[in-house]
Every structure is written in structure tokens, then in C-alpha cells.
Protein backbone atom coordinates (compact mmCIF):
# COMPACT_ATOMS: atom_id res chain seq x y z
CA MET A 1 0.04 37.90 -36.15
CA ALA A 2 0.99 34.50 -33.65
CA GLU A 3 0.08 31.15 -35.67
CA PRO A 4 -2.98 29.36 -33.77
CA ALA A 5 -3.54 27.06 -31.94
CA ILE A 6 -5.69 24.93 -33.89
CA ARG A 7 -5.61 25.39 -37.94
CA ILE A 8 -8.26 24.22 -39.42
CA GLU A 9 -9.11 23.77 -43.50
CA GLY A 10 -11.85 23.07 -44.80
CA ARG A 11 -15.30 21.68 -43.91
CA ARG A 12 -15.00 18.81 -41.13
CA GLN A 13 -17.42 15.91 -40.55
CA GLY A 14 -15.86 14.44 -37.54
CA ALA A 15 -17.38 11.04 -36.28
CA PHE A 16 -14.40 10.29 -33.79
CA MET A 17 -16.19 12.30 -30.91
CA ASP A 18 -19.90 11.42 -31.29
CA THR A 19 -18.71 7.60 -31.53
CA VAL A 20 -16.52 8.45 -28.22
CA MET A 21 -19.88 10.36 -26.70
CA ASP A 22 -22.27 6.94 -27.55
CA ILE A 23 -20.04 5.28 -26.04
CA LEU A 24 -19.72 6.40 -23.17
CA PRO A 25 -21.92 6.96 -19.39
CA GLN A 26 -23.61 10.30 -20.14
CA GLY A 27 -21.60 11.35 -23.56
CA GLY A 28 -18.24 11.52 -20.97
CA ASN A 29 -20.28 14.88 -20.71
CA LEU A 30 -17.52 15.82 -23.29
CA ASN A 31 -19.65 18.30 -24.51
CA LEU A 32 -20.21 19.98 -20.85
CA CYS A 33 -16.33 22.09 -21.70
CA LEU A 34 -16.24 25.45 -20.17
CA THR A 35 -13.26 25.87 -21.60
CA CYS A 36 -12.03 27.40 -17.99
CA GLY A 37 -8.11 24.85 -18.27
CA LEU A 38 -7.81 23.80 -14.88
CA CYS A 39 -7.49 20.18 -16.92
CA VAL A 40 -4.64 21.76 -18.88
CA ALA A 41 -3.04 23.03 -15.37
CA GLY A 42 -3.13 20.60 -13.66
CA CYS A 43 -1.88 17.87 -16.00
CA PRO A 44 1.86 17.00 -16.20
CA ALA A 45 1.69 15.89 -19.91
CA THR A 46 -0.05 19.80 -21.06
CA GLY A 47 3.02 21.00 -24.20
CA LEU A 48 4.13 16.76 -24.66
CA GLU A 49 4.15 17.69 -28.04
CA ASN A 50 2.22 20.50 -28.02
CA MET A 51 -0.37 18.95 -26.66
CA ASP A 52 -3.02 19.21 -23.56
CA PRO A 53 -6.05 17.88 -22.69
CA ARG A 54 -8.16 21.01 -23.32
CA LYS A 55 -6.79 21.46 -27.10
CA LEU A 56 -7.65 17.19 -27.05
CA LEU A 57 -10.20 17.62 -26.19
CA ARG A 58 -11.11 21.01 -28.47
CA MET A 59 -9.89 18.18 -31.95
CA ALA A 60 -11.73 16.20 -31.33
CA ALA A 61 -15.50 18.82 -31.18
CA LEU A 62 -14.30 20.64 -34.03
CA GLY A 63 -13.71 16.95 -36.08
CA MET A 64 -9.48 16.69 -36.37
CA ASP A 65 -9.70 12.98 -36.31
CA GLU A 66 -6.93 12.79 -38.93
CA GLU A 67 -4.51 14.82 -36.84
CA LEU A 68 -6.02 12.62 -33.83
CA MET A 69 -5.23 10.09 -34.94
CA GLU A 70 -1.24 10.95 -35.89
CA THR A 71 -0.68 12.72 -32.18
CA PRO A 72 1.18 10.82 -30.52
CA TRP A 73 0.08 12.28 -27.05
CA ALA A 74 -2.43 10.12 -26.44
CA TRP A 75 0.62 7.58 -25.11
CA MET A 76 2.07 10.44 -23.45
CA CYS A 77 -1.62 11.12 -21.34
CA THR A 78 -1.01 8.20 -18.84
CA MET A 79 -4.86 8.02 -18.54
CA CYS A 80 -4.60 9.42 -14.49
CA PHE A 81 -7.86 11.33 -13.98
CA ARG A 82 -6.40 13.89 -12.38
CA CYS A 83 -8.08 16.25 -15.29
CA MET A 84 -11.21 15.08 -14.76
CA HIS A 85 -10.48 15.45 -10.72
CA VAL A 86 -10.29 18.95 -10.65
CA CYS A 87 -12.82 19.19 -14.45
CA PRO A 88 -16.11 21.33 -12.38
CA MET A 89 -17.80 19.93 -15.66
CA GLN A 90 -16.66 16.21 -15.05
CA VAL A 91 -15.44 16.12 -18.85
CA ASN A 92 -13.90 12.43 -19.33
CA ILE A 93 -10.85 13.21 -20.69
CA PRO A 94 -8.53 9.90 -19.44
CA MET A 95 -11.77 8.16 -21.65
CA LEU A 96 -11.81 9.97 -24.81
CA VAL A 97 -8.20 9.11 -24.99
CA TYR A 98 -8.70 5.15 -23.75
CA GLU A 99 -11.02 4.90 -27.03
CA LEU A 100 -8.53 7.32 -29.02
CA ARG A 101 -6.05 4.44 -28.81
CA SER A 102 -8.19 1.94 -29.42
CA ARG A 103 -8.34 3.29 -33.00
CA TRP A 104 -5.15 3.04 -33.71
CA PRO A 105 -4.15 0.82 -36.21
CA ARG A 106 -2.27 -1.88 -33.79
CA GLU A 107 1.34 -2.58 -35.98
CA LYS A 108 1.26 1.09 -35.94
CA LYS A 109 0.85 1.10 -31.24
CA PRO A 110 4.29 1.37 -28.43
CA LYS A 111 5.92 -2.08 -28.55
CA GLY A 112 6.50 -2.23 -25.69
CA ILE A 113 3.27 -2.67 -24.32
CA ILE A 114 2.16 -4.52 -27.27
CA GLY A 115 4.35 -6.83 -26.55
CA SER A 116 3.40 -6.71 -22.23
CA CYS A 117 -0.67 -7.54 -23.64
CA ASP A 118 1.14 -10.69 -25.86
CA GLN A 119 2.93 -12.20 -23.13
CA GLY A 120 -0.26 -11.94 -20.80
CA LEU A 121 -2.41 -13.42 -23.89
CA ARG A 122 0.34 -16.44 -24.65
CA THR A 123 1.34 -17.74 -20.71
CA GLU A 124 -0.70 -19.88 -19.26
CA GLY A 125 0.63 -17.32 -16.27
CA ALA A 126 -0.93 -14.39 -17.74
CA SER A 127 2.78 -12.88 -16.91
CA ALA A 128 3.62 -9.65 -19.04
CA VAL A 129 7.28 -10.58 -18.98
CA GLY A 130 6.27 -14.14 -20.70
CA ILE A 131 7.70 -16.06 -17.74
CA SER A 132 5.95 -19.64 -17.96
CA SER A 133 4.34 -21.10 -15.07
CA GLU A 134 7.61 -23.59 -15.06
CA ASP A 135 10.06 -21.29 -14.39
CA PHE A 136 7.79 -19.17 -11.88
CA LYS A 137 7.55 -21.90 -9.85
CA PHE A 138 10.93 -23.23 -10.08
CA VAL A 139 12.00 -19.22 -8.81
CA ILE A 140 9.61 -19.43 -6.36
CA GLU A 141 11.44 -23.16 -4.96
CA ASP A 142 14.73 -21.94 -6.11
CA VAL A 143 14.19 -18.92 -4.00
CA LEU A 144 12.57 -19.94 -1.28
CA GLU A 145 14.81 -23.46 -0.71
CA GLU A 146 18.07 -20.57 -0.64
CA VAL A 147 16.13 -19.25 2.64
CA HIS A 148 15.75 -21.75 3.86
CA GLU A 149 19.41 -22.56 3.47
CA THR A 150 21.15 -18.88 4.71
CA GLN A 151 18.50 -17.66 7.08
CA PRO A 152 18.38 -20.28 10.03
CA ARG A 153 14.98 -17.71 11.18
CA PHE A 154 13.21 -18.72 8.77
CA LYS A 155 13.80 -21.84 8.13
CA ASP A 156 9.36 -22.79 7.84
CA LEU A 157 9.05 -19.50 5.67
CA GLN A 158 7.01 -20.92 2.79
CA ALA A 159 4.89 -19.70 -0.52
CA PRO A 160 2.71 -21.77 -1.12
CA ILE A 161 1.73 -22.48 -5.03
CA ASN A 162 -1.35 -24.51 -6.17
CA LYS A 163 -2.50 -24.52 -3.03
CA GLU A 164 -6.24 -25.65 -3.12
CA GLY A 165 -8.56 -23.67 -0.53
CA ALA A 166 -6.37 -21.41 0.47
CA TYR A 167 -7.66 -18.36 1.72
CA PHE A 168 -6.52 -15.64 -0.09
CA PHE A 169 -5.22 -15.94 -3.71
CA PHE A 170 -1.96 -13.72 -4.57
CA ASN A 171 -0.73 -11.93 -7.45
CA GLN A 172 3.16 -11.34 -8.39
CA ASN A 173 4.26 -8.96 -10.69
CA SER A 174 6.20 -11.12 -13.04
CA ARG A 175 9.34 -8.60 -12.45
CA GLU A 176 10.31 -9.52 -9.03
CA PRO A 177 10.90 -13.29 -10.08
CA VAL A 178 12.23 -13.01 -13.36
CA LYS A 179 14.84 -9.41 -13.06
CA GLU A 180 15.15 -10.00 -8.47
CA PRO A 181 13.66 -12.92 -7.15
CA GLU A 182 14.57 -11.56 -3.90
CA GLU A 183 12.17 -8.77 -3.67
CA MET A 184 9.49 -11.30 -3.31
CA ILE A 185 10.59 -12.88 0.39
CA PRO A 186 10.19 -9.58 1.99
CA GLN A 187 6.70 -10.58 0.95
CA TRP A 188 6.48 -14.29 2.48
CA LYS A 189 8.82 -13.12 5.53
CA ILE A 190 5.65 -10.37 5.75
CA LEU A 191 2.16 -12.30 5.23
CA GLN A 192 3.72 -16.11 7.48
CA ALA A 193 4.06 -12.69 10.45
CA ALA A 194 0.12 -12.70 9.83
CA GLY A 195 -0.69 -15.84 10.11
CA VAL A 196 -1.48 -15.94 6.87
CA ASP A 197 -3.57 -18.43 4.83
CA TRP A 198 -2.30 -18.05 1.28
CA THR A 199 -1.44 -19.18 -2.51
CA TYR A 200 0.17 -18.56 -5.82
CA GLY A 201 -1.18 -20.49 -8.56
CA THR A 202 0.62 -21.32 -12.00
CA LEU A 203 -2.81 -20.27 -13.77
CA GLY A 204 -2.83 -16.81 -13.84
CA TRP A 205 -0.73 -15.97 -11.26
CA GLY A 206 0.93 -12.73 -13.38
CA ALA A 207 -0.53 -9.00 -11.73
CA GLU A 208 -0.63 -7.03 -15.00
CA ASN A 209 -2.17 -6.09 -17.66
CA TYR A 210 -0.82 -3.89 -20.52
CA CYS A 211 -3.52 -4.93 -22.76
CA MET A 212 -5.90 -2.08 -20.88
CA PHE A 213 -3.26 0.42 -21.55
CA ALA A 214 -3.50 -0.89 -25.53
CA ALA A 215 -7.07 0.05 -25.38
CA GLU A 216 -8.02 -3.70 -26.09
CA ASP A 217 -11.22 -4.85 -24.60
CA ASP A 218 -11.05 -8.25 -26.00
CA HIS A 219 -7.58 -9.33 -24.55
CA TRP A 220 -8.13 -6.90 -21.38
CA ARG A 221 -10.57 -9.25 -20.56
CA GLU A 222 -9.33 -12.40 -22.39
CA ILE A 223 -6.11 -11.51 -19.21
CA LEU A 224 -8.23 -10.38 -17.03
CA VAL A 225 -10.49 -13.90 -17.35
CA LYS A 226 -7.92 -16.36 -17.15
CA GLN A 227 -6.79 -13.89 -13.74
CA VAL A 228 -10.61 -15.41 -12.03
CA GLU A 229 -9.99 -18.28 -13.13
CA GLY A 230 -7.12 -19.05 -11.33
CA VAL A 231 -8.44 -17.92 -8.33
CA LYS A 232 -11.87 -20.28 -8.48
CA LYS A 233 -10.23 -23.05 -9.86
CA LEU A 234 -8.09 -23.61 -6.27
CA GLY A 235 -11.50 -22.63 -4.37
CA CYS A 236 -9.43 -19.37 -2.28
CA SER A 237 -11.42 -17.67 -0.62
CA SER A 238 -10.60 -13.62 -0.52
CA TRP A 239 -8.54 -12.16 -4.01
CA VAL A 240 -5.59 -9.86 -3.44
CA ASN A 241 -2.99 -8.10 -5.47
CA ILE A 242 0.60 -7.06 -4.24
CA GLU A 243 1.80 -3.51 -4.03
CA CYS A 244 1.39 -2.85 -7.54
CA GLY A 245 -1.66 0.74 -9.48
CA HIS A 246 -1.84 -0.50 -13.18
CA SER A 247 -2.42 -4.39 -11.95
CA PHE A 248 -5.35 -3.80 -8.72
CA TYR A 249 -7.05 -1.65 -11.60
CA SER A 250 -6.80 -3.85 -14.29
CA VAL A 251 -8.53 -5.77 -12.38
CA TRP A 252 -11.82 -3.56 -10.14
CA ALA A 253 -11.92 -1.70 -13.49
CA GLY A 254 -11.97 -4.71 -15.61
CA LEU A 255 -14.45 -6.35 -13.14
CA LYS A 256 -17.23 -3.95 -13.33
CA ARG A 257 -16.54 -3.33 -17.21
CA PHE A 258 -17.10 -6.86 -18.41
CA ASN A 259 -18.96 -7.74 -15.57
CA ILE A 260 -17.23 -10.84 -14.50
CA ASP A 261 -18.30 -12.01 -10.90
CA ALA A 262 -14.74 -13.05 -9.70
CA GLY A 263 -16.76 -14.89 -7.18
CA VAL A 264 -13.89 -13.75 -4.30
CA ASP A 265 -13.74 -9.77 -3.12
CA PHE A 266 -10.78 -8.39 -4.88
CA ASP A 267 -9.04 -6.13 -2.94
CA HIS A 268 -5.16 -4.36 -2.68
CA ILE A 269 -2.66 -6.00 -0.51
CA VAL A 270 -1.84 -1.81 0.91
CA ARG A 271 -5.54 -2.69 2.94
CA TRP A 272 -5.32 -6.06 4.61
CA TYR A 273 -0.92 -3.70 5.86
CA ALA A 274 -3.59 -1.61 7.39
CA ARG A 275 -6.04 -4.06 8.82
CA TRP A 276 -3.30 -6.69 10.28
CA ILE A 277 -1.47 -4.31 12.32
CA ARG A 278 -4.95 -2.14 14.00
CA GLU A 279 -5.62 -6.07 14.58
CA GLY A 280 -2.45 -6.96 16.18
CA LYS A 281 -1.15 -9.34 14.27
CA LEU A 282 1.60 -7.09 12.53
CA LYS A 283 3.81 -4.87 15.09
CA PRO A 284 6.27 -2.20 13.51
CA SER A 285 7.85 -0.99 14.63
CA SER A 286 10.01 3.00 14.33
CA ASP A 287 12.54 2.36 17.54
CA TRP A 288 14.90 1.89 13.92
CA ASN A 289 14.67 4.82 12.79
CA LYS A 290 14.70 6.64 16.25
CA ASP A 291 18.35 8.01 15.98
CA LEU A 292 18.69 8.06 12.43
CA ARG A 293 15.92 10.24 11.31
CA LEU A 294 15.09 9.67 8.24
CA ARG A 295 12.40 11.74 6.27
CA PHE A 296 10.04 9.54 4.74
CA THR A 297 7.34 10.74 1.47
CA VAL A 298 4.91 8.51 0.01
CA GLN A 299 3.45 7.89 -3.75
CA ASP A 300 -0.19 7.90 -4.36
CA PRO A 301 -0.37 5.79 -6.90
CA CYS A 302 -3.08 7.35 -9.98
CA MET A 303 -4.88 3.03 -10.44
CA ALA A 304 -5.07 3.32 -6.48
CA VAL A 305 -6.24 6.36 -5.14
CA ARG A 306 -8.10 8.46 -7.81
CA LYS A 307 -8.92 5.70 -10.03
CA SER A 308 -9.95 3.61 -7.48
CA LEU A 309 -10.67 3.28 -4.16
CA GLY A 310 -9.60 7.07 -2.74
CA ASN A 311 -8.74 8.34 0.45
CA PRO A 312 -9.41 5.91 2.96
CA PHE A 313 -6.91 3.67 0.50
CA ALA A 314 -4.37 6.48 1.36
CA ASP A 315 -4.82 7.40 4.50
CA ASP A 316 -4.31 3.34 5.51
CA LEU A 317 -0.67 3.65 3.05
CA ARG A 318 -0.06 6.37 5.48
CA TYR A 319 -1.32 4.88 8.60
CA VAL A 320 0.90 1.99 7.21
CA VAL A 321 3.88 4.35 6.21
CA LYS A 322 4.12 6.00 9.91
CA ALA A 323 3.72 3.20 11.90
CA CYS A 324 7.16 1.40 10.87
CA VAL A 325 9.24 5.35 9.58
CA GLY A 326 7.99 6.29 12.73
CA GLU A 327 5.34 9.73 12.43
CA ASP A 328 6.94 12.25 13.15
CA ASN A 329 9.82 11.25 10.47
CA PHE A 330 7.29 11.10 7.65
CA VAL A 331 6.36 14.25 5.56
CA ASP A 332 3.51 14.24 2.67
CA MET A 333 3.61 16.06 -0.83
CA PHE A 334 1.60 18.86 -1.43
CA PRO A 335 -0.71 18.03 -3.22
CA ASN A 336 -1.48 14.39 -2.33
CA LYS A 337 -3.69 11.84 -2.28
CA THR A 338 -6.44 12.46 -4.39
CA ASN A 339 -5.89 15.03 -5.75
CA ASN A 340 -1.67 14.54 -6.36
CA TYR A 341 0.22 14.79 -9.17
CA CYS A 342 0.71 10.80 -12.04
CA CYS A 343 4.29 10.20 -11.91
CA GLY A 344 4.45 9.51 -14.97
CA GLY A 345 5.14 5.86 -14.61
CA GLY A 346 1.36 4.15 -15.60
CA GLY A 347 -0.54 4.30 -18.08
CA GLY A 348 1.72 2.10 -20.18
CA PHE A 349 4.50 5.25 -20.54
CA LEU A 350 7.42 2.85 -19.72
CA GLN A 351 6.63 0.62 -22.25
CA SER A 352 6.03 3.16 -24.88
CA GLY A 353 9.59 4.02 -26.20
CA PHE A 354 8.58 8.49 -25.72
CA LYS A 355 11.22 7.74 -22.33
CA ASP A 356 13.07 11.70 -23.03
CA ALA A 357 8.93 12.36 -22.74
CA ARG A 358 8.04 10.67 -19.81
CA LEU A 359 11.06 12.24 -18.11
CA ALA A 360 9.77 15.79 -18.76
CA TYR A 361 6.43 14.48 -17.45
CA GLY A 362 8.37 13.68 -14.76
CA ARG A 363 9.91 16.70 -13.96
CA ILE A 364 6.91 18.14 -11.58
CA LYS A 365 6.63 14.69 -9.91
CA THR A 366 10.50 15.26 -9.29
CA ASN A 367 9.88 19.16 -8.30
CA GLN A 368 7.37 17.97 -5.42
CA ILE A 369 9.14 15.39 -3.97
CA LEU A 370 12.17 17.67 -3.23
CA ALA A 371 10.09 19.55 -1.51
CA THR A 372 9.34 17.57 1.51
CA LYS A 373 13.48 17.20 1.73
CA ALA A 374 12.37 12.67 2.30
CA ASP A 375 15.16 10.41 1.91
CA TYR A 376 13.17 8.33 0.50
CA VAL A 377 9.64 7.74 -1.34
CA VAL A 378 7.41 4.73 0.20
CA THR A 379 5.48 3.38 -3.28
CA PRO A 380 3.49 0.59 -3.73
CA CYS A 381 3.75 0.25 -7.08
CA HIS A 382 5.49 -1.23 -9.72
CA ASN A 383 5.73 1.40 -12.23
CA CYS A 384 5.85 4.65 -9.72
CA HIS A 385 8.72 2.85 -8.11
CA ALA A 386 10.54 2.36 -12.10
CA GLN A 387 9.25 5.87 -12.72
CA ILE A 388 10.09 7.74 -8.84
CA GLU A 389 14.13 5.73 -9.09
CA GLU A 390 14.49 6.52 -12.42
CA LEU A 391 13.63 10.72 -12.22
CA SER A 392 16.12 10.42 -8.76
CA GLU A 393 18.80 9.35 -10.70
CA HIS A 394 18.12 11.58 -13.91
CA TYR A 395 17.05 15.20 -12.63
CA GLU A 396 20.74 14.34 -9.09
CA GLY A 397 17.09 14.47 -6.55
CA GLY A 398 19.30 12.06 -4.63
CA TRP A 399 16.51 10.40 -3.05
CA HIS A 400 15.77 6.95 -2.82
CA THR A 401 12.70 4.33 -3.64
CA VAL A 402 11.79 1.77 -1.84
CA HIS A 403 8.48 -0.29 -2.24
CA LEU A 404 6.41 -0.44 1.10
CA TRP A 405 6.95 -4.33 1.65
CA THR A 406 10.95 -3.54 2.15
CA MET A 407 9.14 -0.67 5.04
CA LEU A 408 7.26 -3.34 6.78
CA CYS A 409 9.73 -5.89 7.06
CA LEU A 410 12.71 -3.86 7.92
CA SER A 411 10.09 -2.18 10.82
CA LEU A 412 8.75 -5.89 11.55
CA GLY A 413 13.00 -6.63 11.78
CA LEU A 414 12.54 -9.44 9.69
CA LEU A 415 14.03 -8.37 6.65
CA GLY A 416 17.10 -9.55 5.86
CA PRO A 417 20.44 -9.23 3.78
CA GLU A 418 21.71 -8.40 0.16
CA GLY A 419 19.07 -9.14 -2.19
CA GLU A 420 16.31 -7.98 0.22
CA ARG A 421 18.02 -4.49 0.59
CA THR A 422 18.22 -3.70 -3.08
CA TYR A 423 17.13 -0.11 -3.09
CA LEU A 424 17.84 0.72 0.77
CA GLY A 425 21.05 3.59 1.37
CA PRO A 426 23.53 2.34 3.27
CA GLU A 427 22.95 3.46 6.12
CA LEU A 428 20.18 0.69 6.57
CA ALA A 429 21.87 -1.65 5.12
CA GLU A 430 22.42 -3.26 8.10
CA VAL A 431 20.47 -2.05 10.67
CA TRP A 432 17.95 -4.52 12.87
CA LEU A 433 19.32 -7.16 10.17
CA SER A 434 17.90 -10.49 10.88
CA GLU A 435 20.51 -13.48 11.86
């Protein structure tokens, strides 16, 4: 006879489930599970560490607190909300996982996540990679000077820092100034083309907040407050997060969770791309792709779509991509939008140290992409970008992975050489190259 999926020895008096139900609104509906298995069928983490969402919930209900505290699956679930999205009873398993993570001793949590959290706490700019505000300012000014010297067309390009009274305050993911600074240039060019009055700030400029993935509320809040203070200090009227899912959600959800008033509207830049195109402030053209006929698909970031802004954001994303590459050259994954599968880059998985499990998680996403026969995957999220790029290499998918800002800047005829085209294939190396 086969071994039971869950073995219980002795009587159990679990406290974890009751505690979580007391914390979550309506108890997270944790006691309404029908054991139908829809969560299991739709979860890319199913099977990792011999675990799945339904099994995790049943173990909690059965009082298996000790076993729950030992399974690394808590760090393999990306809390992408797809299980809850398909659940007929709206059982909030992602928040069960969050509370489980919060109860792990800090010294046993993944070092990569904790390290990024601590760097954000330590630095004035809230940078998860630990770059100081002084170094950030130096990199921005250095890159800008190089553009002025090597691209005469953009001798007036600006990237303001600490500009008081600017309309927009922009966060910046730390990856660019540290590892690929030229990747920031297309974003600056887009903002200039749209006639945007904007600024970075040395206080709270970093977009990331890995303390959310560490499930440390006090630290999540501390970084968020630092970011809010950066916006308020400069007297900006609007706060915009660049292309990144987790950093957007950490602010969007954090403001609600901790009842913080930022004093300004907070939004994702993709929605502004769409708005500027509709208003005629940006005029992308897909003519460059008429003969090439390159096929594009998009990854819907769980954090910005399913977990927060929903299908209206996904529609804006597609509107912008189609304007850039041509509607006939766009092909959607299936399923998509709020029903799309997580790629496995979120939830801190990239920093968790479980690489083999993360790549196994990404097999579903790989198959989704391959089915589209796309040459390029547009990913308006840093973690999605890193994961999907690695999936292409690991599974020999053959696609290129690009940020939306790259394709938008290219379609505007503004994309510069080399560093601004790092993620493009050879067929796009010189297309509409600015002089």
C-alpha cells in the first residue's frame, strides 16, 4: 500500500493556523477549503519539495506546525496569488505562506533575501544592493556626461536629482546603476520625449524592498517610510515606479497595509507610457518591424497585474507593446493577463538560493513562451526579466528578453548604440540607430 501523502503521529495541537486566521481579514477563508485541487493544478511550484498549496493548507489545518516550519517550500512559493485567483472559496494561501515565512528565525531565512533587505535598511537611498546615494548620484552624472559627449543628438538630455517641485518623483531599481548603467538611458530619453518634469531623489531613490519577501513587516515599513519621505521632501506631485513588479507592489500594498499616506498618487510607469501615447506626447512607430516581422509576446508581472492593478494594466501593457512592434507581430501567451502563470522570478525566489527548484518552477512559463513562437519576450519587471532570460538559456528557448523601455525607445527612433541594446539580437543591433 502506498504511503499516505501526510503522515501524522500522535495528537497535534497546532497554533499556527489559528494565529494566522486571527490576523487575516475573514480569517483568510482558510477554513473554507473544498480540497478541490484547483490551486494545485494552477501552481508552478506544485511538486517542489513534495509540496503543493493544498497540502500546505491541510498540514496547517492538521496542526503540523513543526513540519511547516521546516519545509523550504515556503521560499519556493512566489506568493503570486494564482492559487487564490482560481479558488472558488478565495482561500488566501499566499498570506498563509507570508505568515509562515515571518515565523522563520531570521538566521535561517535565505541569506540573499535578508542581505538585500538589510542593504535597503542601511542605505539612505533604500538600495537593495547597497549602493550609496553619493555613488548613485555619481553614476547618473557620469553616464549623462558620456551621452552628451558621444550622442550629440542628446546633448541636452537630463536626469535630474533632488529637483525640488518636480512633478514626478521616479524610483530607480539598483540593478542598473550598479551593473548596467547604460540601461537607464532609454528611460531618460522616453521621459524627455514626453516632455516630463521629473526627478530622482537621493533619499529613498531605490525601488526595491526585499524586506517584504523576508516577511518582516517592521522592516518592510521602515524602507517604505524612507521612500515616502524622499517624495515628500522634494515636494513632488506624483510618484511613479519604473518597470518592476515587486517594487511597485511593495509600495502599493505597503501603503495600505501600514496605513501610510504618501500625500501623492502612486502609479506604475507602464500606465503613463500608455497615457502619453494616447495623448500624442509619445509617437512610437512599428515601421522598423514591417520587413523584419519579429514576433513579440509579453510577460504579465504578477505583482502589477494579478496582485494589484488587474486587467486594465495588462491591457495598457499590450497597447504600448503593439504600438511599438505592430499589432500583427504581437502574440499572447495562454493563459494571460490576471490568469497568467508566474515565471518564478518573484517572491524572492531569485535571491533564495534554490536555483534548481526555480528553474523547474519556470518550466510552465518556458512552454508558454515556446508555444507563441515569439522571438522576443517583453518583461516590464526586473525579476521577470532575469528569470525569463535565464529560462531561455537553460531550456535553450532561443528567445530574447527585453525591457519595455528598450522597445519603446527603439520605436521612437531614440535608442542609442551598444549598452542601450544589450538585450537585443543582432537583427536589431543598428535598427533606427540614433546619430
